[in-house]
Short mmCIF file of C-alpha atoms in Angstrom, two decimals:
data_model
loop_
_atom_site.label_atom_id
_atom_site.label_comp_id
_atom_site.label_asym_id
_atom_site.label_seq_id
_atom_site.Cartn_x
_atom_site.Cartn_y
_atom_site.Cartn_z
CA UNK I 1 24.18 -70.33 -22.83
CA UNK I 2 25.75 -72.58 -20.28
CA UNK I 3 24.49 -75.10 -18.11
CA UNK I 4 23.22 -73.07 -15.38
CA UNK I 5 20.61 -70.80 -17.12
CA UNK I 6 16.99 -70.74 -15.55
CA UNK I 7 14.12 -73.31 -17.51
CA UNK I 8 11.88 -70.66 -18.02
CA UNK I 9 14.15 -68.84 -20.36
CA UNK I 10 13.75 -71.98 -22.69
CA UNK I 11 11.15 -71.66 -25.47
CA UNK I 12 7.91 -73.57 -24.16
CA UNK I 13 7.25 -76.53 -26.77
CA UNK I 14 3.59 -76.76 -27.50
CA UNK I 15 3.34 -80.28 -28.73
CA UNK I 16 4.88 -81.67 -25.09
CA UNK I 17 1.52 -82.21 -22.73
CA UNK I 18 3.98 -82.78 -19.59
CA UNK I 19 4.83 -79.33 -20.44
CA UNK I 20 1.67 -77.49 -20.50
CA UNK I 21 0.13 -79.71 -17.52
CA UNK I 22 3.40 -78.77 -15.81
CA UNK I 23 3.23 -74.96 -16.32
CA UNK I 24 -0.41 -74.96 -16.31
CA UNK I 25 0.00 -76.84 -12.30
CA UNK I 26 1.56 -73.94 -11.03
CA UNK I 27 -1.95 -72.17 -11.17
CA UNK I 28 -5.09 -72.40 -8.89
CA UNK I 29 -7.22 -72.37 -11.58
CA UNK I 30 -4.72 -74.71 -14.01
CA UNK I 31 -8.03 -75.87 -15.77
CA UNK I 32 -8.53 -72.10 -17.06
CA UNK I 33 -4.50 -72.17 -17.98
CA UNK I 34 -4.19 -75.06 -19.25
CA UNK I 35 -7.03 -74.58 -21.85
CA UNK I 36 -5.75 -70.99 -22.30
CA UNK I 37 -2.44 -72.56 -23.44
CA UNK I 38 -3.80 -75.22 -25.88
CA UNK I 39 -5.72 -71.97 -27.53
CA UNK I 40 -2.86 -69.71 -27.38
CA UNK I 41 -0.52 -73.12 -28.82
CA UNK I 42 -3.25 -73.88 -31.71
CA UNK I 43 -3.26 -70.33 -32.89
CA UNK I 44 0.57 -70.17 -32.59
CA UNK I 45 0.71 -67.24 -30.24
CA UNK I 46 2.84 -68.77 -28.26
CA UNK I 47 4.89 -70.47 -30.59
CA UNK I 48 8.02 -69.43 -29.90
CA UNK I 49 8.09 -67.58 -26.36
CA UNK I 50 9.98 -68.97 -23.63
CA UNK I 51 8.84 -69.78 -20.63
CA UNK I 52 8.62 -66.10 -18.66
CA UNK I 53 7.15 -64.90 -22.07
CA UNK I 54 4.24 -67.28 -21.76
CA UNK I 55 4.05 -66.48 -17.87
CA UNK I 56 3.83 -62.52 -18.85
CA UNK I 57 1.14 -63.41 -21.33
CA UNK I 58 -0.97 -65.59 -19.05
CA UNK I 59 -0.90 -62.24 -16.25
CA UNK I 60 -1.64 -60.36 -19.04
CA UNK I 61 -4.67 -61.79 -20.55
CA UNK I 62 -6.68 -63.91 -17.28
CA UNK I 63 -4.96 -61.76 -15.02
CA UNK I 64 -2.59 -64.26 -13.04
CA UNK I 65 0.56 -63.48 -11.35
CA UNK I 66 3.48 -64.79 -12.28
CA UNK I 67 4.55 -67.57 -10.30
CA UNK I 68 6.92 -67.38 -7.46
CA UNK I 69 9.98 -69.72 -8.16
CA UNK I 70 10.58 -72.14 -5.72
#
């Protein structure tokens, strides 16, 4: 891939806090994500997704929407 590919279509790296606090920010409730992730990162479900996989996942399972790229 080149330079100009989107960030969410890198793999999300569990072990980065900035990271999850970042991803987890673009939530209301980022509390709720952000504890979802450390589960879902512990019990390396979302070892290696990228970042629209772990979007997807967090819809799926609390039932938040994507977010909206800005």
């Amino acid at each position: 891939m080149g330079k100009d590919y989107k960030k969410d279509s890198k793999f999300f790296n569990c072990s980065q806090d900035h990271e999850r606090k970042y991803l987890a920010g673009r939530y209301s409730d980022h509390k709720k994500v952000e504890e979802f992730l450390i589960a879902k990162c512990k019990d390396g479900t979302i070892k290696y997704s990228t970042h629209q996989e772990v979007y997807e996942l967090i819809e799926k399972e609390l039932g938040f929407a994507v977010p909206v790229h800005n």
